[in-house]
Short mmCIF file of C-alpha atoms in Angstrom, two decimals:
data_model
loop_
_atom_site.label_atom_id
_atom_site.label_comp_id
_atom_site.label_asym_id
_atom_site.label_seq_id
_atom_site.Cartn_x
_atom_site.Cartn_y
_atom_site.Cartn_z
CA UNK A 1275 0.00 0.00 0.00
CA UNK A 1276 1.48 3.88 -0.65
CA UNK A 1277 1.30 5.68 1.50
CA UNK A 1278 -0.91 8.65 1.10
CA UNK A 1279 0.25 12.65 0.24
CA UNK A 1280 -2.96 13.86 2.06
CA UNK A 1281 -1.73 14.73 5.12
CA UNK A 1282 1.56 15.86 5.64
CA UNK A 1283 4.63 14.19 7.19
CA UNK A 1284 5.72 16.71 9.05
CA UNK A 1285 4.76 20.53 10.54
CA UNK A 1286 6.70 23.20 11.29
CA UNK A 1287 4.39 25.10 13.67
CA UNK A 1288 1.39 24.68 11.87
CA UNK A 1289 2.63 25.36 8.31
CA UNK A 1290 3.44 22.06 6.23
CA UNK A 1291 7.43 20.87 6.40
CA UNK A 1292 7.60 17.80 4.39
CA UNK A 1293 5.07 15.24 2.65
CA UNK A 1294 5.44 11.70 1.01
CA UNK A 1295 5.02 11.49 -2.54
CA UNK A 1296 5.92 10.12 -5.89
CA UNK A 1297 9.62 11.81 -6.75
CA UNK A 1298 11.65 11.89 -9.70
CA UNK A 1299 15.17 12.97 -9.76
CA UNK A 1300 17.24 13.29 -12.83
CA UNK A 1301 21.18 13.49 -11.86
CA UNK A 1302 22.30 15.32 -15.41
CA UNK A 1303 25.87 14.82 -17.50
CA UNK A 1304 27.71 17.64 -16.84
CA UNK A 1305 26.07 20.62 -18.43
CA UNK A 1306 26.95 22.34 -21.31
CA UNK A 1307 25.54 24.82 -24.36
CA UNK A 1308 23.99 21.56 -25.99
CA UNK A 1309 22.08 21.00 -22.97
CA UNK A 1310 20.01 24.31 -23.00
CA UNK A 1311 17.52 23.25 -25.56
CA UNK A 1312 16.92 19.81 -23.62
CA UNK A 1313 15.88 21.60 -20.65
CA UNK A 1314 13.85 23.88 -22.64
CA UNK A 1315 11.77 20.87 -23.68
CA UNK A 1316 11.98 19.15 -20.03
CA UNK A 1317 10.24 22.48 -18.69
CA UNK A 1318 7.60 22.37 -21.18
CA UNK A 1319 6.71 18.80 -20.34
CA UNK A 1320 6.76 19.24 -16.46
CA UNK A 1321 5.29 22.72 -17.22
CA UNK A 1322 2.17 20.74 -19.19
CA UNK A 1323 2.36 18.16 -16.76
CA UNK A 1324 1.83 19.98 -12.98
CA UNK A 1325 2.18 23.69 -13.95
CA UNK A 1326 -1.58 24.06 -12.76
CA UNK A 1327 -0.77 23.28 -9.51
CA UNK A 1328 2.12 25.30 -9.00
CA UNK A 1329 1.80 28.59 -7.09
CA UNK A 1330 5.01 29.56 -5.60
CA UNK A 1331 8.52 30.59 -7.17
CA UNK A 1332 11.97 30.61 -5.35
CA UNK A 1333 15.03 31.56 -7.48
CA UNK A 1334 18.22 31.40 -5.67
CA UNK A 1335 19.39 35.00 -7.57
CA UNK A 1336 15.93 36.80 -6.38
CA UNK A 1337 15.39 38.71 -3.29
CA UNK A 1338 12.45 36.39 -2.14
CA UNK A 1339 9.59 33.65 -3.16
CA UNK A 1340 7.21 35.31 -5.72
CA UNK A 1341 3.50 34.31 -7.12
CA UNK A 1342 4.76 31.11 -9.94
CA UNK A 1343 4.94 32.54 -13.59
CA UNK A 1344 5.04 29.78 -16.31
CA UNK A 1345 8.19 31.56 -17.42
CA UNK A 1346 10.44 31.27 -14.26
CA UNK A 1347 11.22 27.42 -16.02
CA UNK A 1348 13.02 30.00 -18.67
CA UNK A 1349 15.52 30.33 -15.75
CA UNK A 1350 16.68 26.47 -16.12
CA UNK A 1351 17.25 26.48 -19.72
CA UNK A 1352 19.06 29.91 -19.66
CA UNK A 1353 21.58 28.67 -17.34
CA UNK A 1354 23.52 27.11 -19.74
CA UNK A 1355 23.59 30.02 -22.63
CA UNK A 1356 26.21 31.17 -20.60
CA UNK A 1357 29.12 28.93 -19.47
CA UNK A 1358 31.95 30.54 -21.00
CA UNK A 1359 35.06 32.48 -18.87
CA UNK A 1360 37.51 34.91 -20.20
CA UNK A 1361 40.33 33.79 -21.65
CA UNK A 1362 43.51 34.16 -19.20
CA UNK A 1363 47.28 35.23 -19.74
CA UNK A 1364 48.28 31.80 -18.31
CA UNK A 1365 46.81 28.28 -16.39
CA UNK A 1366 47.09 29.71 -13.16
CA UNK A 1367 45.01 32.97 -14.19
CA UNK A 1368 42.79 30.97 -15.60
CA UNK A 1369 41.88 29.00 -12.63
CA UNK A 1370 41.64 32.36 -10.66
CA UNK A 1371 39.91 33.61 -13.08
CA UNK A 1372 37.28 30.93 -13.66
CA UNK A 1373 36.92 30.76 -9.82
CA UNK A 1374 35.87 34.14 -9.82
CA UNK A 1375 33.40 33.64 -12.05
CA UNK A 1376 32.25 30.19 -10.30
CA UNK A 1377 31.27 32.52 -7.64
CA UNK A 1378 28.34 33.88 -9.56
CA UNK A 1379 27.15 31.08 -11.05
CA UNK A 1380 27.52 28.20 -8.06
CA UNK A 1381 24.14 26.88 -6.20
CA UNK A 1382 22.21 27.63 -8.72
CA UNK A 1383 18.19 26.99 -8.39
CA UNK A 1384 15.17 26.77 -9.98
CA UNK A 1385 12.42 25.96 -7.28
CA UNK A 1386 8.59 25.67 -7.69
CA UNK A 1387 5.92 24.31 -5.61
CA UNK A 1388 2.40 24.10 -4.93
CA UNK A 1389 0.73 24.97 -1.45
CA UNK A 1390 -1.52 27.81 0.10
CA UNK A 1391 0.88 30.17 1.37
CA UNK A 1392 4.80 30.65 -0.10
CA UNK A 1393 6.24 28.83 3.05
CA UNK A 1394 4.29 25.95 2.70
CA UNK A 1395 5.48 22.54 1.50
CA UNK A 1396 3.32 21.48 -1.03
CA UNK A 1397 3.56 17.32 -2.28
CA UNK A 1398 3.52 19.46 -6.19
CA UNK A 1399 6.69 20.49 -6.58
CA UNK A 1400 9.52 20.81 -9.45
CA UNK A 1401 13.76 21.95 -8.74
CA UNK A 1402 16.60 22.63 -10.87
CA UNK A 1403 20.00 22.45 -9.07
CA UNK A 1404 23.08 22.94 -10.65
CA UNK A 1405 26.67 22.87 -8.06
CA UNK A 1406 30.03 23.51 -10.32
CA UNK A 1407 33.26 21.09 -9.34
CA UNK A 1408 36.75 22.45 -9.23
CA UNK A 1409 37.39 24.42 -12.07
CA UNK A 1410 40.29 23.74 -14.86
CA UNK A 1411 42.71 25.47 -17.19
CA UNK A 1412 39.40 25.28 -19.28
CA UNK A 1413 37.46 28.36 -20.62
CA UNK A 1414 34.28 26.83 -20.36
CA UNK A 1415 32.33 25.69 -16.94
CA UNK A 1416 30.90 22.32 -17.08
CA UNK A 1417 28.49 22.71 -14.19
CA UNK A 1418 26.47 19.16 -12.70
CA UNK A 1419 22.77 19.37 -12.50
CA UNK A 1420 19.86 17.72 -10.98
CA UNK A 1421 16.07 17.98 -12.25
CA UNK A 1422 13.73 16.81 -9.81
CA UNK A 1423 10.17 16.69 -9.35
CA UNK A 1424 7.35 15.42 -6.98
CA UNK A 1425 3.88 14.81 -7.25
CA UNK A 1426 0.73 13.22 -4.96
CA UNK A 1427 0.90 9.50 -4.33
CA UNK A 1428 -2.74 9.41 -5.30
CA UNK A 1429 -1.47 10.44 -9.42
CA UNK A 1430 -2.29 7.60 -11.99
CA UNK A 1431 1.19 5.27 -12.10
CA UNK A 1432 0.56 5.11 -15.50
CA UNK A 1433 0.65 8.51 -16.54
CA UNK A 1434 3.47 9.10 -13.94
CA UNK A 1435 5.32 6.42 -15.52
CA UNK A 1436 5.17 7.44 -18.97
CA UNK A 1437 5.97 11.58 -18.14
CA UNK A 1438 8.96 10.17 -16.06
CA UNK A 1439 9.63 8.59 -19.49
CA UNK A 1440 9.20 11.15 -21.88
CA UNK A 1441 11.83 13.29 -19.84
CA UNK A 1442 13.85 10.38 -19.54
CA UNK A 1443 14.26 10.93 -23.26
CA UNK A 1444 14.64 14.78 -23.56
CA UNK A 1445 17.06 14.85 -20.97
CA UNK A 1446 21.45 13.61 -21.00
CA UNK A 1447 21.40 11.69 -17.64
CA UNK A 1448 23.94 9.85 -15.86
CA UNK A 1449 20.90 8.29 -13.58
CA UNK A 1450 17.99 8.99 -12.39
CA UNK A 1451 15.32 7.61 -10.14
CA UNK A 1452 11.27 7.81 -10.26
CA UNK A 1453 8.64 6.19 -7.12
CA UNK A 1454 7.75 7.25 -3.19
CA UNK A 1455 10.46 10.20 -1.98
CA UNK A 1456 9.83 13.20 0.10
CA UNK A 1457 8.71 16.95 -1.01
CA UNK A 1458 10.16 19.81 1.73
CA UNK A 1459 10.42 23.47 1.28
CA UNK A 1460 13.29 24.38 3.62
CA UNK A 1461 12.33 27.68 4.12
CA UNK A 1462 11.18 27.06 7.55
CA UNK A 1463 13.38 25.60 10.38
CA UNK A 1464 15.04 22.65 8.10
CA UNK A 1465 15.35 20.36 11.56
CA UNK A 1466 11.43 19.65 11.19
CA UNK A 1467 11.61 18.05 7.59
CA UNK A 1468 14.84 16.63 8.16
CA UNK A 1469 13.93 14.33 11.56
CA UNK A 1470 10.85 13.63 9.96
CA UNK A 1471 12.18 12.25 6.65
CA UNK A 1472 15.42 10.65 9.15
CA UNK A 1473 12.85 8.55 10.99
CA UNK A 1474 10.52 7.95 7.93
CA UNK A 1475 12.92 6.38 5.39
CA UNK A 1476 14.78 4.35 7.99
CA UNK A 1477 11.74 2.61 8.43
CA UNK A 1478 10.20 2.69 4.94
CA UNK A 1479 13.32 1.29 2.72
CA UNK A 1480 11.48 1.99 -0.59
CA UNK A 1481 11.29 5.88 0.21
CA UNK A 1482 14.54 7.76 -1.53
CA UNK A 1483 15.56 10.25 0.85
CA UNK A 1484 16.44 12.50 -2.37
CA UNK A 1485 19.41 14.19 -0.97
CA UNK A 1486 21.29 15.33 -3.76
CA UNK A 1487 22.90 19.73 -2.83
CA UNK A 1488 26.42 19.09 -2.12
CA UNK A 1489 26.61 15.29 -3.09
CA UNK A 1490 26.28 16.33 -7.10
CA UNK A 1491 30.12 15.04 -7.34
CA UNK A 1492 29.70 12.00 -4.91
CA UNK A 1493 26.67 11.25 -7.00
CA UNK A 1494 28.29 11.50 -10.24
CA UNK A 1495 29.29 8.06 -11.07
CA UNK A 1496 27.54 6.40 -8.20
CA UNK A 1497 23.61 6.23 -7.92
CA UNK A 1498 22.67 6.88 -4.35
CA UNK A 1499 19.61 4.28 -4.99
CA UNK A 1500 17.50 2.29 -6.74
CA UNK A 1501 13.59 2.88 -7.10
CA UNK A 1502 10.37 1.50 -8.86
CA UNK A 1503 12.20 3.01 -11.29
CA UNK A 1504 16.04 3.67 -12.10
CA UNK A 1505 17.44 4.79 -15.25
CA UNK A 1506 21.04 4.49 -15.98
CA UNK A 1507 22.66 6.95 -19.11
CA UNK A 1508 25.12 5.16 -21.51
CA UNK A 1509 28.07 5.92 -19.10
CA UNK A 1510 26.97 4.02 -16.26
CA UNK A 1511 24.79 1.78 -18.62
CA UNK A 1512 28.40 0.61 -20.15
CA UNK A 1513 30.22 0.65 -16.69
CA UNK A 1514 27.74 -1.62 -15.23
CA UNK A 1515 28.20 -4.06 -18.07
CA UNK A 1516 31.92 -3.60 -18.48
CA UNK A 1517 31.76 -5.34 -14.46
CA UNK A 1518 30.14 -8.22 -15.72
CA UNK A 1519 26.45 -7.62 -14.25
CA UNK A 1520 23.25 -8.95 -16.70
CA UNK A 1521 21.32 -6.28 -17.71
CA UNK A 1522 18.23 -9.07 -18.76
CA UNK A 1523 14.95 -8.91 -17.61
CA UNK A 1524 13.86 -11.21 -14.70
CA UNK A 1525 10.84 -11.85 -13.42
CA UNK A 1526 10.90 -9.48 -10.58
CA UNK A 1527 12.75 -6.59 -12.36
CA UNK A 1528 12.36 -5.44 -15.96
CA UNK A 1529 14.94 -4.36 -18.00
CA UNK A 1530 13.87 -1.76 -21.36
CA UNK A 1531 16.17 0.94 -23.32
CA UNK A 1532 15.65 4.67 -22.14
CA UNK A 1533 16.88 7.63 -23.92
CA UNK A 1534 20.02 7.79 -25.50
CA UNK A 1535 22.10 4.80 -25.19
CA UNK A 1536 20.73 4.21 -21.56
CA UNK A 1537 18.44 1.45 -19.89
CA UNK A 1538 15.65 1.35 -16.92
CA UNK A 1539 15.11 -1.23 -14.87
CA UNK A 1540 11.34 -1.52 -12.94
CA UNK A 1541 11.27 -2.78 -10.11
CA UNK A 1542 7.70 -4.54 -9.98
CA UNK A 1543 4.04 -3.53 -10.85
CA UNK A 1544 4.35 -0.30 -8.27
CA UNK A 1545 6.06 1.72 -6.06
CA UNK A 1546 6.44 -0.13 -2.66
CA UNK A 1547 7.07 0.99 0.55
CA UNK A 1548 8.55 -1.76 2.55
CA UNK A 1549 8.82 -1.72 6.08
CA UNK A 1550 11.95 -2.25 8.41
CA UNK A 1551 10.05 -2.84 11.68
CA UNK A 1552 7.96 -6.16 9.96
CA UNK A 1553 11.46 -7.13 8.19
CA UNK A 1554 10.26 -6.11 4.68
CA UNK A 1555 12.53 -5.38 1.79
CA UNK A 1556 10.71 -5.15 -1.34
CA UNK A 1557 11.51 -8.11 -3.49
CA UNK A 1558 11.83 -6.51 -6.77
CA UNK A 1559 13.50 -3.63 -5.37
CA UNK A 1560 16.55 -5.82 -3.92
CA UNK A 1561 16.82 -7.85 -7.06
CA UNK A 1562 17.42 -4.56 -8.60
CA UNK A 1563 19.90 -3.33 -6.26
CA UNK A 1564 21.76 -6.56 -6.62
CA UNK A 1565 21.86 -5.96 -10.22
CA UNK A 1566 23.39 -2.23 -10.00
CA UNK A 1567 25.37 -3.15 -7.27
CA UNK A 1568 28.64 -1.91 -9.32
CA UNK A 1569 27.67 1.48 -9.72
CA UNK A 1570 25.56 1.81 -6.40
CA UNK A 1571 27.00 4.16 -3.87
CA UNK A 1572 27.77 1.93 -0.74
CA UNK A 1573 31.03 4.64 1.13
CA UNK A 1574 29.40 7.83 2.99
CA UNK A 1575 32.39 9.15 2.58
CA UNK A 1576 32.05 12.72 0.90
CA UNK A 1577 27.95 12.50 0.98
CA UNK A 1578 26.09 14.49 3.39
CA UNK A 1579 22.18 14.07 4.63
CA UNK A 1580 20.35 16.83 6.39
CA UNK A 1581 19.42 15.86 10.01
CA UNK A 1582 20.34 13.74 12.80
CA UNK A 1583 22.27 11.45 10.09
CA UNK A 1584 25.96 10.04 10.67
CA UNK A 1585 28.25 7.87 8.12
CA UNK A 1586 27.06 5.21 9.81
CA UNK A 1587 24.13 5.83 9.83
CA UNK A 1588 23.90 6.91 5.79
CA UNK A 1589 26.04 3.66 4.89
CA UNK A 1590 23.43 1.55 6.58
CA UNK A 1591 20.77 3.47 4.45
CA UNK A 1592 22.73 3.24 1.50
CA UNK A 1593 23.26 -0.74 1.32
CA UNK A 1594 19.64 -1.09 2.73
CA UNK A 1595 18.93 -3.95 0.27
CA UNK A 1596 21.63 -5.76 0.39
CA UNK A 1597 19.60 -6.89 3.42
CA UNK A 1598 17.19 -10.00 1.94
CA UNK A 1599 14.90 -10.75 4.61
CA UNK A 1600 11.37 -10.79 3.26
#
């Protein structure tokens, strides 16, 4: 059974802080000129998809959260019209250079949601995050990216299913992930979403905790899980089968080409939630683990969650279904 996005997890006060929903996140290539036009398209499509229901705006270069405009997805495609530095005397002016620069363009967001009032969480809501690694002898940044979205439990699985897809190919992804996950708006005191989704998802394995500002590096080349669904891009698609792992469908976990070069695997008929405290580990969803395994992130080293989390504690979390008890 999913668990429902009526009521929400968590209040701050009495204002929303975080709910349960259906969550996508797209962990991007790095990002470059060519990319622009994709995530014109990928705006359109989430735009067509929950742009009804969105209400509230916050862009990381504004003074504060505004009334939604259709337009403010402009802001994600945009970003990468304009990657280039200027061109140095010599390599070490050019990294001091492009560090300059880096300044202005670094934690870059896009973030939309739903809700009654602009400090509400809302389970309808859509980000674009882009963090730039160390900078090279290069003129041009090559910034890392997520897209992520989140929606009602209660939305058809088909039609979730098949947007997920469409993006999937519109999009140059390294992974991504689409089933339950978490929806905050951390513009109230972050502690009250953060315990809540700490004690939620270490109880309810299927739940991706979604954590993805300041891990874009850690998460480059490792996924952090797998989902109902998980898409792997060519690069990891070819890692995974340069370690030997089968990339065939079973009959717990199906295996189907996505986007460019890329494959998904789904992980049974639905999202499932699982439950720690009556030893269950979604079947489907360990199978599919098992199969990733390679390319999974299992080290904490490097990735930080929000809240009461250690490396202990986010190891155990990350190798969750390596556990086969149910």
């Amino acid at each position: 059974m999913i668990v429902s996005s009526d009521a929400p997890l968590a209040l701050d006060g009495d204002v929303p802080a975080a709910f349960a929903t259906l969550a996508v996140h797209f962990h991007l290539d790095p990002l470059g000129h060519e990319d622009a036009g994709r995530l014109e398209r990928a705006g359109e499509i989430v735009r067509a998809w929950i742009g009804a229901e969105l209400r509230w705006s916050w862009l990381t270069f504004a003074d504060e959260i505004t009334p939604f405009r259709p337009v403010d997805f402009e802001y994600m495609s945009t970003y990468c019209e304009d990657l280039e530095v200027p061109q140095a005397a010599d390599p070490e002016s050019q990294i001091v250079t492009s560090n300059l620069i880096k300044l202005g363009r670094e934690d870059y967001g896009v973030m939309l949601k739903g809700g009654r009032t602009k400090v509400d969480a809302s389970p309808w809501s859509f980000a674009f995050w882009a963090e730039i690694p160390e900078v090279d002898e290069g003129t041009v940044l090559r910034p890392l990216g997520v897209v992520s979205l989140t929606v009602p439990t209660s939305v058809p699985l088909a039609d979730f299913a098949a947007r997920v897809h469409e993006l999937a190919g519109v999009l140059r992804f390294r992974w991504a992930t689409a089933g339950l996950g978490y929806s905050t708006w951390n513009v109230q005191d972050w502690e009250a979403s953060s315990n809540a989704l700490y004690a939620h998802a270490r109880r309810f394995p299927g739940f991706d905790v979604g954590y993805y500002h300041r891990n874009l590096e850690a998460f480059l080349d490792r996924i952090r899980t797998v989902n109902w669904l998980t898409y792997l891009g060519p690069r990891l698609t070819d890692a995974l089968r340069r370690s030997g792992r089968s990339l065939s469908s079973s009959r717990l976990v199906g295996v189907a080409a996505a986007g460019a070069g890329g494959v998904v695997l789904r992980a049974g008929d639905r999202p499932e939630p699982g439950d720690v405290n009556r030893l269950s580990f979604p079947r489907s969803y360990v199978e599919a683990d098992a199969m990733v395994r390679p390319i999974r992130a299992s080290d904490p080293a490097g990735i930080a969650f929000l809240g009461p989390w250690d490396e202990a504690g986010i190891a155990a979390w990350l190798t969750r279904f390596e556990k086969r008890v149910a």
